[in-house]
C-alpha angles and dihedrals in degrees: 000000000000113000092245093056090044092054093046093048092049092048093049092045088060092044091238129152122217087260092056092050091049091049091051092048091050093049093046092050092048092049091054095042098243129134122235136177121284121278090252092053091045091055091055093043094049092052091049092047093051092046091051095241091123136000127231116254123239094276096051093040088058091047092049091047090056098050099036098039094243125148111261107230090206092055112105095229090051093048092052099047094098137059106265116216095190106083096204091053091047092052092047090052093046088054091049091047092053087060093049114122102173121143124271114276122277122225089255094053094054093043087074121064113292093213139351092281101187093045092050093051093045092043093055103032096046099038089092093153086079091054102045118100113262134186105271136174118243111274113259120240089240093055093046088052090049092053092047091049091052091049094048092053091044090054090053092050092045090056090048090050091053092048103038107018137243093291089066100041105036097079090049092048092049092052092045093048093051097042101041116004100052094047091048092051093046090050089057100043095086091052130073090214130068099066086153090070091055090051092049090048090051089054090055091046090054090050089054087051092053092047092050091045090052089054093052091253092133101161090049092047094051090052093053089052091050093047088048088054090057092051092046089051091053088052092049087234104150094170090059091042089056090048091055092049088050090051089058089050090052090051094050090048089054089051090050094244101133098171092060091039091055092047093057096040092053092044088055091051092049091052090054097047106133092352106066133108122226097255096044093046091046092052092050093048090049089054087057090048092052092048090050090050092054088049089054093243095144102173094043092048092051091047090053091050091051090048090050091051090052092050092048092054091063118101123236136189091206137040123162111253093240092065092055091105091063101091133143091283092053090050089051090050092054090049091050090053092049093050090046089057089049089052088238094141098169088060089045090059092046096052096036089058090065097035094080123066134163089272098048108125120242100253094048090046089055093050093051094045090056091051089050092047092053091047090052090048092053089048089057097250100127094165093057090043089055092052092049093045090051090053090049093049092047089054089051092059089076096041130084099202132136087196090061088053089054089058089049091051093047092050092047090053090051091049091050092047091052092042098236103147096176088068090057088055089056091053093047092050091067099029097091096044109122120241116217109246118228121254120224110262122222086215090067 
């Protein structure tokens, strides 16, 4: 839509006259201590902008966006809401995003679309020129070393994210991305070799996405996943591309947006068709199952879970290292979540019992314990629910995770609904326990 039509539509949607818009612009500018043109000049300019005779510059576009509720095209989160075909632009925006320090999202900001979903899917899935074999030079030893170094550090930070939460790891990931990942990618952009570096960079971008997601920075997280898609495309890494699409599905499921979650899960499966590995395909199918569960599609969700279990039983000589976490316990955890959303609490207990092993990281352990606690509560076993909730809360003491808090809130709501006050006492007992804040690491 032309900017003039966009301005006019936004003004009329509010029921505002030109005079009301000018008054709002003046008040907003005064509040922020900036100078703008006179009211008379604004009246002329606003008419010319709406009629398409001229367009507002960056300053006035931002001002209009604020008072009329329009997206500001110069805002970083607006600029990064789509799949970017130009690699240099995508890398520039990834660098800018890794410096972003905006606040966590409000309920209002995540009620609207996180990204341009359809454009992202089409941009990645149909940009096959990035995935076709091309004549490349052999990768240099230096570049192979660079990719391996990025992956090794990413693996360390991924483990820290699982154990301590996105609030701990996000500052480290941002520093690492700026100091090492962006320079490594830029060093490779002039060469037709070194696809491995792009793939390694995509892995780091997706970790940044998970860390932001865990901190309730959902718009930021989705953009890291989309930028990771672009890097995975440059690498010709379809397994990782499917993983990033599945991440977006996971995020939309968490936000209770099943239509978008299904879109991304099925896009991930289509990318893998004939090219997947058992663990990666299983994970993608389970994202579909979880989306179907949130949508209330019981039979389809159960069918997807059964299909995932069949896929997981296949043997494979190769799985990418980044999917190593997706074992039988992780699959059981996804199934427990799906059955929880279907209110099938007997099945929740069954799958949750196998979703925790001696190696299950702290944050995941907390999530599963809360699912088990709610299932016990529904079954009428308040004492067992209290024990499980206490374990989950104790785990949360070491974790900086807004997602963990969401599980706390959901369990609290269930305890209030069922009028079990002793469970609220359990939650309050751990609520004020301090969480150790992360220190900046010189390693990035």
